[in-house]
């Protein structure tokens, strides 16, 4: 009986030596999680690939599309699995080549064998399948170098996997293999893209959103939740924190020179994010900053905000243009959501002329004009969070309340 299955290819994992099986197991669990809404499927390892079987015996294109978005997947092929006999794999090859979507003129057969005692060798298999394909597609050419399509015929134990078309995956590494990061997350275009980029490299992402509540509505919080939902196919987020920041911004705006307000807000945001990172066991912060994009993103201003924290701050978009970021947002499905306007802490109490090249001595003087330590403690104490069932390797901090107490002796 011939079945259709998904074969998942990964390459970087192969480079990781001893870690290989940890990476493969992580990828397997992440794919199984990504497919939880689909018809019951099983994921298992075979000979340098992962194999995803559908209960119906016929894996659908939608399954391949969902798998392609999981970090760590280099390529996905919908393959026919048939018994190890000539007639079956030749028929499967004709079917697979006939289903190729892109226009093609030439092909080549590439047979492989792994852990099999099949009497035919790969050269012989190439010839047999090649002859069957030439008979079925008489107007097409066999080309040994640079064919349009390669038909893969892979004998593994007693089965043969046959495929001709293969789609690109998102690449990167399985989420959960690179530790955890806390990502400063607004409802704009940049930070969801930045978060996804770090997630694609295997990091579990914990977004933190500073809302202007109670001085603004909570609409930016809903947009952020929608954005996290849009990132769901990549499985990078387990929990998002929300920090109602409006009152504290008002305090800051009354205490410090107008031009330095934004820098003060951002220093407090970084400090709170770092506290969350310690609570979560995250080892870096992430922002969507891009050099010179807005006033707060000049080198001087980045420096005076960065000095607040000792964890590394990852800025995956620092050298990207807005156009590139928007293009990526479209691919990820975050573009429409980020296009909606919502007041958040960034739009609240904005100065008319924000400082673009802050001087460290002036910044430190302004920082002393309000009780920043108490403010940071209070904000950490007032944290709210929303959980998402996306990321199977996300572990929430144990006894969050107890850790709160530990971090905040003055709280409670
Ligand atoms: P974005 O499109 O991501 O909102 P931006 O172009 O609006 O970015 P800024 O407002 O200067 O730029 O923000 C720079 C970075 O600071 C953002 O990419 C994000 O990482 C962080 N940030 C901004 N606003 C918030 C917020 N309300 N909550 C959490 N982080 C924020
Ligand atoms: Mg913003």
mmCIF file of C-alpha atoms in Angstrom, residues 51-352:
data_model
loop_
_atom_site.group_PDB
_atom_site.id
_atom_site.type_symbol
_atom_site.label_atom_id
_atom_site.label_comp_id
_atom_site.label_asym_id
_atom_site.label_seq_id
_atom_site.Cartn_x
_atom_site.Cartn_y
_atom_site.Cartn_z
ATOM 1 C CA UNK A 51 8.905 11.384 9.389
ATOM 2 C CA UNK A 52 5.394 12.689 9.986
ATOM 3 C CA UNK A 53 2.579 10.257 9.306
ATOM 4 C CA UNK A 54 -1.058 11.172 9.063
ATOM 5 C CA UNK A 55 -3.692 8.866 10.514
ATOM 6 C CA UNK A 56 -5.541 8.841 7.169
ATOM 7 C CA UNK A 57 -2.438 7.585 5.375
ATOM 8 C CA UNK A 58 -2.436 10.642 3.124
ATOM 9 C CA UNK A 59 -0.582 13.662 4.503
ATOM 10 C CA UNK A 60 -2.109 16.916 3.265
ATOM 11 C CA UNK A 61 -0.317 19.976 1.920
ATOM 12 C CA UNK A 62 -1.562 21.931 4.970
ATOM 13 C CA UNK A 63 0.446 19.614 7.182
ATOM 14 C CA UNK A 64 3.602 20.303 5.182
ATOM 15 C CA UNK A 65 2.923 24.046 5.391
ATOM 16 C CA UNK A 66 2.560 23.929 9.186
ATOM 17 C CA UNK A 67 5.772 21.932 9.530
ATOM 18 C CA UNK A 68 7.650 24.364 7.265
ATOM 19 C CA UNK A 69 7.100 27.178 9.796
ATOM 20 C CA UNK A 70 8.694 25.317 12.696
ATOM 21 C CA UNK A 71 12.227 26.587 13.442
ATOM 22 C CA UNK A 72 14.863 23.962 12.714
ATOM 23 C CA UNK A 73 13.112 22.706 9.564
ATOM 24 C CA UNK A 74 15.239 23.236 6.461
ATOM 25 C CA UNK A 75 12.899 21.587 3.960
ATOM 26 C CA UNK A 76 9.715 19.533 3.885
ATOM 27 C CA UNK A 77 8.820 16.984 1.237
ATOM 28 C CA UNK A 78 5.523 15.244 0.734
ATOM 29 C CA UNK A 79 6.735 11.737 -0.047
ATOM 30 C CA UNK A 80 5.096 8.510 -1.110
ATOM 31 C CA UNK A 81 5.974 5.560 1.053
ATOM 32 C CA UNK A 82 5.655 2.206 -0.656
ATOM 33 C CA UNK A 83 6.926 -1.354 -0.253
ATOM 34 C CA UNK A 84 10.368 -2.200 -1.474
ATOM 35 C CA UNK A 85 9.478 -3.559 -4.876
ATOM 36 C CA UNK A 86 10.192 -2.205 -8.313
ATOM 37 C CA UNK A 87 6.658 -1.754 -9.517
ATOM 38 C CA UNK A 88 5.569 0.116 -6.391
ATOM 39 C CA UNK A 89 8.425 2.601 -6.325
ATOM 40 C CA UNK A 90 8.273 3.222 -10.075
ATOM 41 C CA UNK A 91 4.556 4.001 -9.814
ATOM 42 C CA UNK A 92 5.205 6.254 -6.848
ATOM 43 C CA UNK A 93 7.911 8.105 -8.812
ATOM 44 C CA UNK A 94 5.541 8.690 -11.761
ATOM 45 C CA UNK A 95 2.922 10.003 -9.381
ATOM 46 C CA UNK A 96 5.366 12.227 -7.496
ATOM 47 C CA UNK A 97 6.838 13.741 -10.658
ATOM 48 C CA UNK A 98 3.361 14.266 -12.103
ATOM 49 C CA UNK A 99 2.399 16.318 -9.037
ATOM 50 C CA UNK A 100 5.276 18.818 -9.269
ATOM 51 C CA UNK A 101 3.727 22.292 -9.212
ATOM 52 C CA UNK A 102 6.453 24.337 -10.889
ATOM 53 C CA UNK A 103 6.999 24.083 -14.660
ATOM 54 C CA UNK A 104 9.862 21.720 -15.509
ATOM 55 C CA UNK A 105 11.555 20.226 -18.559
ATOM 56 C CA UNK A 106 14.310 18.005 -17.199
ATOM 57 C CA UNK A 107 14.767 15.587 -14.329
ATOM 58 C CA UNK A 108 17.170 13.174 -12.753
ATOM 59 C CA UNK A 109 16.630 10.206 -10.439
ATOM 60 C CA UNK A 110 18.671 10.020 -7.268
ATOM 61 C CA UNK A 111 18.368 6.697 -5.448
ATOM 62 C CA UNK A 112 19.672 6.188 -1.896
ATOM 63 C CA UNK A 113 19.769 3.266 0.485
ATOM 64 C CA UNK A 114 19.967 3.247 4.293
ATOM 65 C CA UNK A 115 19.878 0.212 6.574
ATOM 66 C CA UNK A 116 18.427 -2.037 3.935
ATOM 67 C CA UNK A 117 19.422 -5.415 2.543
ATOM 68 C CA UNK A 118 17.642 -4.824 -0.760
ATOM 69 C CA UNK A 119 19.490 -6.669 -3.506
ATOM 70 C CA UNK A 120 19.456 -3.780 -6.002
ATOM 71 C CA UNK A 121 22.067 -1.080 -5.755
ATOM 72 C CA UNK A 122 21.480 2.600 -6.296
ATOM 73 C CA UNK A 123 22.775 2.684 -9.892
ATOM 74 C CA UNK A 124 20.398 -0.046 -10.844
ATOM 75 C CA UNK A 125 17.499 1.651 -9.046
ATOM 76 C CA UNK A 126 18.298 4.908 -10.879
ATOM 77 C CA UNK A 127 18.094 3.126 -14.214
ATOM 78 C CA UNK A 128 14.853 1.307 -13.431
ATOM 79 C CA UNK A 129 13.053 4.410 -12.163
ATOM 80 C CA UNK A 130 14.585 6.597 -14.915
ATOM 81 C CA UNK A 131 13.205 4.240 -17.594
ATOM 82 C CA UNK A 132 9.727 4.279 -16.017
ATOM 83 C CA UNK A 133 9.740 8.089 -15.870
ATOM 84 C CA UNK A 134 10.946 8.436 -19.476
ATOM 85 C CA UNK A 135 8.088 6.213 -20.581
ATOM 86 C CA UNK A 136 5.564 8.220 -18.555
ATOM 87 C CA UNK A 137 6.889 11.664 -19.585
ATOM 88 C CA UNK A 138 8.222 11.135 -23.128
ATOM 89 C CA UNK A 139 8.645 14.830 -23.922
ATOM 90 C CA UNK A 140 10.892 15.504 -20.897
ATOM 91 C CA UNK A 141 14.668 15.132 -20.769
ATOM 92 C CA UNK A 142 16.968 13.347 -18.340
ATOM 93 C CA UNK A 143 19.763 15.709 -17.298
ATOM 94 C CA UNK A 144 22.594 14.568 -15.054
ATOM 95 C CA UNK A 145 23.840 18.088 -14.269
ATOM 96 C CA UNK A 146 21.458 20.831 -13.221
ATOM 97 C CA UNK A 147 18.099 19.144 -13.846
ATOM 98 C CA UNK A 148 14.944 21.137 -13.023
ATOM 99 C CA UNK A 149 13.709 18.375 -10.720
ATOM 100 C CA UNK A 150 15.364 15.581 -8.765
ATOM 101 C CA UNK A 151 13.285 12.518 -8.038
ATOM 102 C CA UNK A 152 14.513 11.014 -4.787
ATOM 103 C CA UNK A 153 14.012 7.306 -4.226
ATOM 104 C CA UNK A 154 15.182 6.450 -0.733
ATOM 105 C CA UNK A 155 15.103 2.852 0.454
ATOM 106 C CA UNK A 156 15.024 2.652 4.241
ATOM 107 C CA UNK A 157 14.728 -0.821 5.749
ATOM 108 C CA UNK A 158 11.695 -2.430 4.080
ATOM 109 C CA UNK A 159 10.166 0.786 2.715
ATOM 110 C CA UNK A 160 10.891 3.234 -0.055
ATOM 111 C CA UNK A 161 10.250 6.986 0.202
ATOM 112 C CA UNK A 162 9.765 8.704 -3.134
ATOM 113 C CA UNK A 163 9.431 12.448 -3.703
ATOM 114 C CA UNK A 164 10.093 15.026 -6.372
ATOM 115 C CA UNK A 165 8.985 18.289 -4.884
ATOM 116 C CA UNK A 166 10.350 19.838 -1.761
ATOM 117 C CA UNK A 167 9.438 23.135 -0.107
ATOM 118 C CA UNK A 168 11.691 25.391 1.948
ATOM 119 C CA UNK A 169 11.290 25.472 5.713
ATOM 120 C CA UNK A 170 11.959 28.442 7.880
ATOM 121 C CA UNK A 171 15.455 27.235 8.810
ATOM 122 C CA UNK A 172 17.107 28.065 12.114
ATOM 123 C CA UNK A 173 17.204 25.773 15.136
ATOM 124 C CA UNK A 174 14.535 24.057 17.247
ATOM 125 C CA UNK A 175 13.002 26.356 19.854
ATOM 126 C CA UNK A 176 14.231 25.334 23.277
ATOM 127 C CA UNK A 177 17.801 24.574 22.243
ATOM 128 C CA UNK A 178 19.198 28.081 22.751
ATOM 129 C CA UNK A 179 17.862 29.037 26.202
ATOM 130 C CA UNK A 180 15.392 31.774 26.986
ATOM 131 C CA UNK A 181 15.234 35.514 26.219
ATOM 132 C CA UNK A 182 12.992 38.342 27.376
ATOM 133 C CA UNK A 183 11.835 40.434 24.455
ATOM 134 C CA UNK A 184 10.664 44.047 24.742
ATOM 135 C CA UNK A 185 7.496 43.812 22.740
ATOM 136 C CA UNK A 186 5.376 46.645 21.396
ATOM 137 C CA UNK A 187 2.539 46.454 18.925
ATOM 138 C CA UNK A 188 4.690 48.076 16.219
ATOM 139 C CA UNK A 189 6.309 46.320 13.258
ATOM 140 C CA UNK A 190 9.778 45.841 14.615
ATOM 141 C CA UNK A 191 9.671 43.981 17.891
ATOM 142 C CA UNK A 192 7.505 41.044 16.716
ATOM 143 C CA UNK A 193 9.931 40.532 13.827
ATOM 144 C CA UNK A 194 12.947 40.815 16.158
ATOM 145 C CA UNK A 195 11.359 38.344 18.550
ATOM 146 C CA UNK A 196 10.681 35.865 15.773
ATOM 147 C CA UNK A 197 14.286 36.141 14.517
ATOM 148 C CA UNK A 198 15.732 35.214 17.891
ATOM 149 C CA UNK A 199 13.085 32.510 18.337
ATOM 150 C CA UNK A 200 14.031 31.064 14.976
ATOM 151 C CA UNK A 201 17.563 30.608 16.289
ATOM 152 C CA UNK A 202 16.209 28.330 19.007
ATOM 153 C CA UNK A 203 15.444 30.738 21.876
ATOM 154 C CA UNK A 204 12.252 30.519 23.916
ATOM 155 C CA UNK A 205 10.884 34.083 23.868
ATOM 156 C CA UNK A 206 9.139 35.798 26.740
ATOM 157 C CA UNK A 207 7.645 39.071 25.447
ATOM 158 C CA UNK A 208 7.160 41.945 27.860
ATOM 159 C CA UNK A 209 4.789 44.708 26.883
ATOM 160 C CA UNK A 210 4.630 48.069 28.640
ATOM 161 C CA UNK A 211 1.162 49.466 28.341
ATOM 162 C CA UNK A 212 0.052 53.027 29.017
ATOM 163 C CA UNK A 213 -2.765 51.774 31.241
ATOM 164 C CA UNK A 214 -4.432 53.305 33.197
ATOM 165 C CA UNK A 215 -3.680 56.547 31.345
ATOM 166 C CA UNK A 216 -4.519 54.894 27.998
ATOM 167 C CA UNK A 217 -6.886 52.072 27.067
ATOM 168 C CA UNK A 218 -5.650 48.504 26.980
ATOM 169 C CA UNK A 219 -5.877 48.252 23.175
ATOM 170 C CA UNK A 220 -2.109 47.889 22.696
ATOM 171 C CA UNK A 221 -2.222 44.871 25.018
ATOM 172 C CA UNK A 222 -4.826 43.179 22.825
ATOM 173 C CA UNK A 223 -2.797 43.913 19.729
ATOM 174 C CA UNK A 224 0.244 42.368 21.394
ATOM 175 C CA UNK A 225 -1.765 39.264 22.205
ATOM 176 C CA UNK A 226 -2.906 39.076 18.586
ATOM 177 C CA UNK A 227 0.710 39.416 17.483
ATOM 178 C CA UNK A 228 1.792 36.578 19.740
ATOM 179 C CA UNK A 229 -1.057 34.479 18.302
ATOM 180 C CA UNK A 230 0.151 35.328 14.794
ATOM 181 C CA UNK A 231 3.580 33.978 15.732
ATOM 182 C CA UNK A 232 2.008 30.726 16.991
ATOM 183 C CA UNK A 233 3.048 28.542 14.026
ATOM 184 C CA UNK A 234 6.670 29.068 15.022
ATOM 185 C CA UNK A 235 5.992 28.015 18.626
ATOM 186 C CA UNK A 236 8.325 30.517 20.239
ATOM 187 C CA UNK A 237 6.205 32.087 23.014
ATOM 188 C CA UNK A 238 4.927 30.502 26.211
ATOM 189 C CA UNK A 239 4.000 33.547 28.252
ATOM 190 C CA UNK A 240 3.723 37.300 27.755
ATOM 191 C CA UNK A 241 4.091 39.801 30.581
ATOM 192 C CA UNK A 242 2.222 43.090 30.630
ATOM 193 C CA UNK A 243 3.367 46.009 32.719
ATOM 194 C CA UNK A 244 0.852 48.836 33.278
ATOM 195 C CA UNK A 245 3.227 51.783 33.063
ATOM 196 C CA UNK A 246 0.972 54.855 32.641
ATOM 197 C CA UNK A 247 1.066 56.153 36.223
ATOM 198 C CA UNK A 248 4.810 55.811 36.480
ATOM 199 C CA UNK A 249 5.294 57.580 33.183
ATOM 200 C CA UNK A 250 3.290 60.455 34.510
ATOM 201 C CA UNK A 251 5.552 60.592 37.574
ATOM 202 C CA UNK A 252 8.634 60.557 35.379
ATOM 203 C CA UNK A 253 7.277 63.206 33.049
ATOM 204 C CA UNK A 254 6.651 65.526 35.993
ATOM 205 C CA UNK A 255 10.097 64.971 37.485
ATOM 206 C CA UNK A 256 12.596 65.146 34.635
ATOM 207 C CA UNK A 257 13.431 67.591 31.826
ATOM 208 C CA UNK A 258 11.053 67.064 28.929
ATOM 209 C CA UNK A 259 13.685 66.139 26.374
ATOM 210 C CA UNK A 260 14.945 63.265 28.537
ATOM 211 C CA UNK A 261 11.586 61.670 29.316
ATOM 212 C CA UNK A 262 11.781 58.943 26.689
ATOM 213 C CA UNK A 263 15.236 57.930 27.821
ATOM 214 C CA UNK A 264 13.989 57.672 31.418
ATOM 215 C CA UNK A 265 11.003 55.577 30.353
ATOM 216 C CA UNK A 266 13.294 53.291 28.440
ATOM 217 C CA UNK A 267 15.767 52.931 31.306
ATOM 218 C CA UNK A 268 12.920 51.858 33.582
ATOM 219 C CA UNK A 269 11.608 49.468 30.915
ATOM 220 C CA UNK A 270 15.009 47.844 30.503
ATOM 221 C CA UNK A 271 15.444 47.504 34.274
ATOM 222 C CA UNK A 272 12.031 45.857 34.681
ATOM 223 C CA UNK A 273 12.681 43.570 31.717
ATOM 224 C CA UNK A 274 15.954 42.483 33.280
ATOM 225 C CA UNK A 275 14.197 41.669 36.549
ATOM 226 C CA UNK A 276 11.716 39.527 34.620
ATOM 227 C CA UNK A 277 14.643 37.863 32.858
ATOM 228 C CA UNK A 278 16.147 36.902 36.231
ATOM 229 C CA UNK A 279 12.814 35.557 37.390
ATOM 230 C CA UNK A 280 12.373 33.530 34.198
ATOM 231 C CA UNK A 281 15.970 32.361 33.976
ATOM 232 C CA UNK A 282 16.382 34.213 30.668
ATOM 233 C CA UNK A 283 19.905 35.045 29.585
ATOM 234 C CA UNK A 284 19.417 38.037 27.293
ATOM 235 C CA UNK A 285 17.021 40.837 26.375
ATOM 236 C CA UNK A 286 15.828 41.461 22.812
ATOM 237 C CA UNK A 287 14.627 44.700 21.240
ATOM 238 C CA UNK A 288 13.440 45.678 17.775
ATOM 239 C CA UNK A 289 15.773 48.668 17.606
ATOM 240 C CA UNK A 290 17.241 49.646 14.266
ATOM 241 C CA UNK A 291 20.016 52.196 14.158
ATOM 242 C CA UNK A 292 18.828 55.775 13.728
ATOM 243 C CA UNK A 293 15.200 54.787 13.036
ATOM 244 C CA UNK A 294 13.795 57.106 15.698
ATOM 245 C CA UNK A 295 15.245 59.518 18.260
ATOM 246 C CA UNK A 296 15.794 56.855 20.896
ATOM 247 C CA UNK A 297 17.781 54.697 18.525
ATOM 248 C CA UNK A 298 20.888 56.825 18.066
ATOM 249 C CA UNK A 299 24.143 55.346 19.323
ATOM 250 C CA UNK A 300 24.272 57.830 22.226
ATOM 251 C CA UNK A 301 20.739 57.018 23.342
ATOM 252 C CA UNK A 302 21.180 53.296 22.963
ATOM 253 C CA UNK A 303 24.259 53.574 25.216
ATOM 254 C CA UNK A 304 22.573 55.503 28.034
ATOM 255 C CA UNK A 305 19.676 53.053 28.123
ATOM 256 C CA UNK A 306 21.831 49.965 27.732
ATOM 257 C CA UNK A 307 23.933 50.888 30.781
ATOM 258 C CA UNK A 308 20.944 49.994 32.981
ATOM 259 C CA UNK A 309 21.362 46.282 32.456
ATOM 260 C CA UNK A 310 24.118 43.735 32.675
ATOM 261 C CA UNK A 311 22.496 41.029 30.535
ATOM 262 C CA UNK A 312 23.382 41.085 26.838
ATOM 263 C CA UNK A 313 20.837 42.993 24.724
ATOM 264 C CA UNK A 314 20.219 41.383 21.339
ATOM 265 C CA UNK A 315 19.111 43.711 18.545
ATOM 266 C CA UNK A 316 18.582 41.495 15.529
ATOM 267 C CA UNK A 317 17.226 44.385 13.414
ATOM 268 C CA UNK A 318 19.921 46.921 14.159
ATOM 269 C CA UNK A 319 21.112 46.983 10.528
ATOM 270 C CA UNK A 320 17.749 46.457 8.835
ATOM 271 C CA UNK A 321 15.779 49.014 6.867
ATOM 272 C CA UNK A 322 12.113 49.537 7.638
ATOM 273 C CA UNK A 323 11.149 48.101 4.214
ATOM 274 C CA UNK A 324 12.923 44.841 4.972
ATOM 275 C CA UNK A 325 11.273 44.634 8.368
ATOM 276 C CA UNK A 326 7.817 45.259 6.908
ATOM 277 C CA UNK A 327 8.390 42.610 4.262
ATOM 278 C CA UNK A 328 9.263 40.095 6.948
ATOM 279 C CA UNK A 329 6.215 41.195 8.972
ATOM 280 C CA UNK A 330 4.052 40.409 5.960
ATOM 281 C CA UNK A 331 5.542 36.929 5.658
ATOM 282 C CA UNK A 332 4.967 36.290 9.338
ATOM 283 C CA UNK A 333 1.385 37.548 9.314
ATOM 284 C CA UNK A 334 2.051 40.337 11.814
ATOM 285 C CA UNK A 335 1.878 43.213 9.318
ATOM 286 C CA UNK A 336 -1.884 43.842 9.451
ATOM 287 C CA UNK A 337 -1.964 43.739 13.228
ATOM 288 C CA UNK A 338 1.019 46.053 13.601
ATOM 289 C CA UNK A 339 -0.583 48.480 11.141
ATOM 290 C CA UNK A 340 -3.327 49.228 13.649
ATOM 291 C CA UNK A 341 -2.778 52.244 15.795
ATOM 292 C CA UNK A 342 -2.983 51.849 19.527
ATOM 293 C CA UNK A 343 -1.719 54.243 22.139
ATOM 294 C CA UNK A 344 0.859 52.569 24.365
ATOM 295 C CA UNK A 345 3.418 53.851 26.754
ATOM 296 C CA UNK A 346 5.462 55.198 23.849
ATOM 297 C CA UNK A 347 2.762 57.590 22.764
ATOM 298 C CA UNK A 348 2.045 58.773 26.270
ATOM 299 C CA UNK A 349 3.525 62.045 27.539
ATOM 300 C CA UNK A 350 5.758 62.303 24.499
ATOM 301 C CA UNK A 351 8.007 65.337 24.543
ATOM 302 C CA UNK A 352 7.819 67.770 21.619
#
